Amino acid sequence: MRLKNEIWKVICGGVLLAFSLSACKTTKSASASEPEIMKTEEALFASVIDRSFHFNTLNSQLRFHFNNGQKEISSKAQLKMIRNDRLQLSVQPMLGIEVFRLEMTSDSIKVLDRMNKRYMTDSYDHLKGNFKIDFNFRNLQALITNQMFVPNEDEISASHFRRFRINKSDESAEFALADSNGYYYTFTAGSNERLISTNIEKRIDKSALEWDYRKFQDIENRSFPMEMAVKLLTDSEIQGEATLIFSSMEIDKPLKTEFIIPKGYERITAEQLIKSFGQK
């Protein structure tokens, strides 16, 4: 029973981190041995977008480590993504047996708790209205796949250049912009014109989400960070942090996803889900 409670808490913690796209800040310097950034700001902006990780489908094994100051738990999982359509996370802590499934689409979120035989399904509009959460599926997709994005836009392109304030040095470049809801976004690229961190911050709430990218590898001639570090902060205090470690990744292969709710499962609300996370 204790193991069940701990697994449920780390899963809920991961969901809360995904929800908390209300702020971010990360910094990571490039290696001194890498070449200096010499391009114009506009050409640099276009190059960073062009060098980002492009995919249609993604299928990867994942190790998820979560720490909220009270609990520190690791679990294995499988991540499936269909670009601009859905994200599905299957948590399999022991022997490949799924205990939890999370699915996010462009307009809704579903969770399936096999250990407690219950499920939740809700819309982002409802979540925003009840929890003051500003969530966008495309933003989360970009965060997980090492891409810059523009709030409330489906895609980013070189034509968005003038919306950003750019601060360039020999070893890195920062691309910053703000939206009408008081969120500030900062994307940092290294001297190789590869995104190494993303920052979303809501200064009025003194809250931030930090997302660092590490250990890049070539996956079918496309560079991908096989390790990501995520922190959620309030008043500069860490409220929760997670590490995502990817392995055995496949991209642009036929991918099947399904979300079947077994008979007899109890439907719960988002409020109950978050309350479960708060239980000791």
Tab-separated table of C-alpha atoms in Angstrom:
chain	number	residue	atom	x	y	z
A	1	MET	CA	0.000	0.000	0.000
A	2	ARG	CA	2.893	2.368	0.781
A	3	LEU	CA	4.420	1.690	-2.645
A	4	LYS	CA	1.062	2.353	-4.301
A	5	ASN	CA	0.757	5.722	-2.566
A	6	GLU	CA	4.296	6.754	-3.476
A	7	ILE	CA	3.866	5.823	-7.145
A	8	TRP	CA	0.572	7.716	-7.297
A	9	LYS	CA	2.199	10.806	-5.778
A	10	VAL	CA	5.095	10.913	-8.218
A	11	ILE	CA	2.700	10.490	-11.142
A	12	CYS	CA	0.515	13.321	-9.916
A	13	GLY	CA	3.645	15.406	-9.391
A	14	GLY	CA	4.585	14.904	-13.015
A	15	VAL	CA	1.129	15.999	-14.116
A	16	LEU	CA	1.358	19.105	-11.933
A	17	LEU	CA	4.736	19.997	-13.419
A	18	ALA	CA	3.256	19.664	-16.892
A	19	PHE	CA	0.345	21.912	-15.873
A	20	SER	CA	2.591	24.594	-14.420
A	21	LEU	CA	3.572	26.291	-17.659
A	22	SER	CA	3.159	29.625	-15.933
A	23	ALA	CA	6.879	30.332	-15.670
A	24	CYS	CA	10.379	29.176	-16.546
A	25	LYS	CA	14.009	30.108	-16.279
A	26	THR	CA	17.114	28.131	-17.150
A	27	THR	CA	20.702	28.908	-17.976
A	28	LYS	CA	23.421	26.720	-19.376
A	29	SER	CA	26.682	27.919	-20.923
A	30	ALA	CA	28.084	26.335	-24.050
A	31	SER	CA	31.507	24.760	-24.138
A	32	ALA	CA	34.339	27.274	-24.570
A	33	SER	CA	35.727	25.106	-27.348
A	34	GLU	CA	32.629	25.609	-29.512
A	35	PRO	CA	32.723	28.248	-32.273
A	36	GLU	CA	31.543	31.792	-31.587
A	37	ILE	CA	28.158	32.969	-32.823
A	38	MET	CA	28.962	35.319	-35.706
A	39	LYS	CA	25.648	35.590	-37.580
A	40	THR	CA	23.280	38.531	-37.584
A	41	GLU	CA	20.450	38.309	-35.055
A	42	GLU	CA	17.864	37.563	-37.723
A	43	ALA	CA	19.988	34.863	-39.365
A	44	LEU	CA	20.783	33.374	-35.970
A	45	PHE	CA	17.110	33.228	-35.021
A	46	ALA	CA	16.270	31.429	-38.278
A	47	SER	CA	19.167	29.008	-37.805
A	48	VAL	CA	18.147	28.027	-34.263
A	49	ILE	CA	14.638	27.224	-35.524
A	50	ASP	CA	16.044	25.266	-38.456
A	51	ARG	CA	18.358	23.244	-36.178
A	52	SER	CA	15.581	22.331	-33.758
A	53	PHE	CA	14.354	18.756	-33.458
A	54	HIS	CA	11.808	18.032	-36.188
A	55	PHE	CA	9.592	14.944	-35.975
A	56	ASN	CA	6.233	13.495	-36.946
A	57	THR	CA	6.127	10.690	-34.364
A	58	LEU	CA	8.320	9.915	-31.373
A	59	ASN	CA	8.498	6.720	-29.317
A	60	SER	CA	10.985	6.467	-26.443
A	61	GLN	CA	11.732	4.635	-23.245
A	62	LEU	CA	11.973	7.052	-20.351
A	63	ARG	CA	13.189	7.130	-16.773
A	64	PHE	CA	11.378	9.708	-14.680
A	65	HIS	CA	12.806	10.991	-11.395
A	66	PHE	CA	10.720	13.310	-9.209
A	67	ASN	CA	11.450	15.165	-5.983
A	68	ASN	CA	9.100	17.585	-4.235
A	69	GLY	CA	11.059	17.940	-1.000
A	70	GLN	CA	9.008	15.252	0.747
A	71	LYS	CA	9.155	12.390	-1.716
A	72	GLU	CA	11.915	11.305	-4.083
A	73	ILE	CA	10.864	8.553	-6.465
A	74	SER	CA	12.017	7.137	-9.792
A	75	SER	CA	10.037	5.144	-12.324
A	76	LYS	CA	10.341	3.754	-15.833
A	77	ALA	CA	7.893	4.853	-18.510
A	78	GLN	CA	7.206	4.866	-22.232
A	79	LEU	CA	6.566	8.140	-24.048
A	80	LYS	CA	4.683	8.329	-27.347
A	81	MET	CA	4.070	11.555	-29.250
A	82	ILE	CA	2.268	12.326	-32.491
A	83	ARG	CA	3.165	15.826	-33.579
A	84	ASN	CA	0.432	18.414	-32.988
A	85	ASP	CA	-1.994	15.637	-32.009
A	86	ARG	CA	-1.261	13.856	-28.742
A	87	LEU	CA	1.215	12.850	-26.053
A	88	GLN	CA	0.877	9.590	-24.155
A	89	LEU	CA	2.903	8.522	-21.120
A	90	SER	CA	2.688	4.964	-19.788
A	91	VAL	CA	4.258	4.553	-16.333
A	92	GLN	CA	5.708	1.073	-15.828
A	93	PRO	CA	7.708	0.972	-12.572
A	94	MET	CA	8.123	-2.817	-12.376
A	95	LEU	CA	8.576	-5.544	-15.008
A	96	GLY	CA	6.966	-3.468	-17.756
A	97	ILE	CA	3.581	-3.566	-16.026
A	98	GLU	CA	1.619	-0.355	-16.567
A	99	VAL	CA	0.187	1.230	-13.417
A	100	PHE	CA	-0.734	4.622	-14.857
A	101	ARG	CA	-1.411	6.190	-18.257
A	102	LEU	CA	-1.518	9.877	-19.082
A	103	GLU	CA	-2.765	11.253	-22.401
A	104	MET	CA	-2.736	14.891	-23.458
A	105	THR	CA	-4.245	16.186	-26.683
A	106	SER	CA	-4.697	19.696	-28.027
A	107	ASP	CA	-7.819	20.273	-25.917
A	108	SER	CA	-8.011	17.691	-23.111
A	109	ILE	CA	-6.176	15.523	-20.603
A	110	LYS	CA	-6.915	11.970	-19.479
A	111	VAL	CA	-5.395	9.861	-16.716
A	112	LEU	CA	-5.874	6.166	-16.019
A	113	ASP	CA	-4.913	4.885	-12.547
A	114	ARG	CA	-4.829	1.100	-12.843
A	115	MET	CA	-3.693	0.541	-9.263
A	116	ASN	CA	-6.740	2.245	-7.810
A	117	LYS	CA	-9.096	1.439	-10.721
A	118	ARG	CA	-10.062	5.007	-11.461
A	119	TYR	CA	-9.680	7.562	-14.232
A	120	MET	CA	-9.959	11.285	-14.951
A	121	THR	CA	-10.785	13.196	-18.124
A	122	ASP	CA	-11.036	16.969	-18.337
A	123	SER	CA	-10.643	19.913	-20.710
A	124	TYR	CA	-7.961	22.564	-20.425
A	125	ASP	CA	-10.670	25.240	-20.435
A	126	HIS	CA	-12.155	23.756	-17.271
A	127	LEU	CA	-8.740	23.418	-15.645
A	128	LYS	CA	-7.870	27.021	-16.458
A	129	GLY	CA	-11.150	28.210	-14.961
A	130	ASN	CA	-10.794	26.254	-11.735
A	131	PHE	CA	-7.045	26.279	-11.083
A	132	LYS	CA	-5.840	29.438	-12.897
A	133	ILE	CA	-3.566	27.258	-14.996
A	134	ASP	CA	-2.412	28.607	-18.341
A	135	PHE	CA	-1.760	25.499	-20.419
A	136	ASN	CA	-1.120	24.979	-24.109
A	137	PHE	CA	-0.470	21.541	-25.604
A	138	ARG	CA	1.792	22.956	-28.321
A	139	ASN	CA	3.967	24.631	-25.679
A	140	LEU	CA	4.418	21.351	-23.817
A	141	GLN	CA	5.206	19.538	-27.056
A	142	ALA	CA	7.897	22.118	-27.806
A	143	LEU	CA	9.378	21.838	-24.309
A	144	ILE	CA	9.680	18.060	-24.519
A	145	THR	CA	11.156	18.111	-28.032
A	146	ASN	CA	13.714	20.929	-27.557
A	147	GLN	CA	12.025	23.605	-29.650
A	148	MET	CA	11.296	27.303	-29.293
A	149	PHE	CA	7.677	28.417	-29.529
A	150	VAL	CA	5.502	31.514	-29.656
A	151	PRO	CA	2.593	31.645	-27.154
A	152	ASN	CA	-0.816	31.112	-28.770
A	153	GLU	CA	0.750	30.249	-32.118
A	154	ASP	CA	0.595	26.783	-33.667
A	155	GLU	CA	4.066	27.027	-35.211
A	156	ILE	CA	7.179	29.187	-34.969
A	157	SER	CA	9.018	30.413	-38.053
A	158	ALA	CA	11.661	32.953	-39.067
A	159	SER	CA	8.818	35.437	-39.644
A	160	HIS	CA	8.383	35.748	-35.837
A	161	PHE	CA	11.843	37.305	-35.504
A	162	ARG	CA	10.626	40.834	-34.710
A	163	ARG	CA	8.534	39.639	-31.761
A	164	PHE	CA	11.672	38.644	-29.855
A	165	ARG	CA	14.234	40.674	-27.970
A	166	ILE	CA	17.641	39.113	-28.656
A	167	ASN	CA	20.725	39.293	-26.455
A	168	LYS	CA	23.748	37.765	-28.173
A	169	SER	CA	27.261	37.013	-26.899
A	170	ASP	CA	30.168	35.007	-28.286
A	171	GLU	CA	29.019	31.811	-26.592
A	172	SER	CA	25.229	32.033	-26.383
A	173	ALA	CA	22.130	33.927	-27.424
A	174	GLU	CA	18.878	34.623	-25.571
A	175	PHE	CA	15.554	35.055	-27.364
A	176	ALA	CA	12.948	36.688	-25.125
A	177	LEU	CA	9.334	37.748	-25.493
A	178	ALA	CA	6.246	38.349	-23.334
A	179	ASP	CA	2.570	37.612	-23.878
A	180	SER	CA	-0.562	39.545	-22.967
A	181	ASN	CA	-1.141	37.412	-19.840
A	182	GLY	CA	2.025	38.507	-18.074
A	183	TYR	CA	4.208	35.530	-18.933
A	184	TYR	CA	7.843	36.056	-19.925
A	185	TYR	CA	9.620	33.512	-22.122
A	186	THR	CA	13.386	33.190	-22.575
A	187	PHE	CA	14.991	30.644	-24.894
A	188	THR	CA	18.771	30.212	-24.693
A	189	ALA	CA	20.868	28.754	-27.515
A	190	GLY	CA	24.514	27.739	-27.282
A	191	SER	CA	27.234	28.731	-29.722
A	192	ASN	CA	26.327	25.746	-31.913
A	193	GLU	CA	22.884	27.364	-32.388
A	194	ARG	CA	21.149	24.583	-30.470
A	195	LEU	CA	18.536	25.286	-27.796
A	196	ILE	CA	19.976	24.495	-24.366
A	197	SER	CA	17.323	25.944	-22.046
A	198	THR	CA	13.833	27.399	-21.874
A	199	ASN	CA	12.428	29.773	-19.288
A	200	ILE	CA	8.773	30.736	-18.677
A	201	GLU	CA	8.167	33.146	-15.841
A	202	LYS	CA	5.188	34.936	-14.342
A	203	ARG	CA	6.739	37.762	-12.397
A	204	ILE	CA	3.588	38.975	-10.678
A	205	ASP	CA	3.257	35.542	-9.014
A	206	LYS	CA	7.037	35.185	-8.559
A	207	SER	CA	6.747	31.726	-10.104
A	208	ALA	CA	8.989	30.067	-12.656
A	209	LEU	CA	9.481	26.861	-14.599
A	210	GLU	CA	13.027	25.950	-15.607
A	211	TRP	CA	13.732	23.439	-18.374
A	212	ASP	CA	17.360	22.459	-19.135
A	213	TYR	CA	18.528	20.279	-22.033
A	214	ARG	CA	21.563	18.003	-21.661
A	215	LYS	CA	23.488	15.116	-23.232
A	216	PHE	CA	22.616	15.691	-26.884
A	217	GLN	CA	22.815	12.714	-29.243
A	218	ASP	CA	22.196	12.280	-32.950
A	219	ILE	CA	18.958	10.409	-33.644
A	220	GLU	CA	18.759	9.709	-37.383
A	221	ASN	CA	20.829	12.818	-38.144
A	222	ARG	CA	18.775	14.967	-35.770
A	223	SER	CA	20.209	16.194	-32.486
A	224	PHE	CA	18.116	15.461	-29.378
A	225	PRO	CA	18.813	16.062	-25.641
A	226	MET	CA	18.630	12.649	-23.986
A	227	GLU	CA	18.387	14.226	-20.531
A	228	MET	CA	16.181	17.099	-19.352
A	229	ALA	CA	16.050	18.787	-15.962
A	230	VAL	CA	12.840	20.555	-14.905
A	231	LYS	CA	12.277	22.793	-11.894
A	232	LEU	CA	9.152	24.522	-10.627
A	233	LEU	CA	9.860	27.519	-8.381
A	234	THR	CA	7.974	30.061	-6.306
A	235	ASP	CA	9.833	33.022	-4.789
A	236	SER	CA	13.045	31.327	-6.002
A	237	GLU	CA	12.235	28.307	-3.814
A	238	ILE	CA	12.063	24.925	-5.554
A	239	GLN	CA	8.569	23.455	-5.237
A	240	GLY	CA	9.289	20.379	-7.327
A	241	GLU	CA	11.889	19.097	-9.753
A	242	ALA	CA	12.097	16.267	-12.226
A	243	THR	CA	14.689	14.629	-14.457
A	244	LEU	CA	13.721	12.954	-17.727
A	245	ILE	CA	16.211	10.465	-19.208
A	246	PHE	CA	15.391	9.157	-22.695
A	247	SER	CA	16.609	5.923	-24.291
A	248	SER	CA	15.813	3.579	-27.197
A	249	MET	CA	14.204	6.398	-29.162
A	250	GLU	CA	12.478	5.927	-32.511
A	251	ILE	CA	11.199	8.767	-34.665
A	252	ASP	CA	8.881	8.971	-37.661
A	253	LYS	CA	7.815	5.335	-37.397
A	254	PRO	CA	4.174	4.185	-37.514
A	255	LEU	CA	2.788	4.721	-34.028
A	256	LYS	CA	-0.394	3.432	-32.426
A	257	THR	CA	-1.897	4.994	-29.314
A	258	GLU	CA	-5.057	4.082	-27.460
A	259	PHE	CA	-6.787	5.055	-24.247
A	260	ILE	CA	-9.309	2.427	-23.181
A	261	ILE	CA	-11.072	2.830	-19.848
A	262	PRO	CA	-11.818	-0.621	-18.371
A	263	LYS	CA	-15.304	-1.364	-17.107
A	264	GLY	CA	-15.822	-0.744	-13.429
A	265	TYR	CA	-13.297	2.094	-13.134
A	266	GLU	CA	-14.411	5.075	-11.032
A	267	ARG	CA	-14.272	8.525	-12.575
A	268	ILE	CA	-12.522	11.152	-10.445
A	269	THR	CA	-12.113	14.907	-10.879
A	270	ALA	CA	-8.973	16.982	-11.318
A	271	GLU	CA	-9.575	18.267	-7.780
A	272	GLN	CA	-9.460	14.716	-6.435
A	273	LEU	CA	-6.321	14.007	-8.423
A	274	ILE	CA	-4.496	16.985	-6.949
A	275	LYS	CA	-5.797	16.152	-3.467
A	276	SER	CA	-4.365	12.636	-3.825
A	277	PHE	CA	-0.994	14.178	-4.551
A	278	GLY	CA	-1.199	16.165	-1.335
A	279	GLN	CA	-1.855	13.126	0.854
A	280	LYS	CA	0.961	11.999	3.145
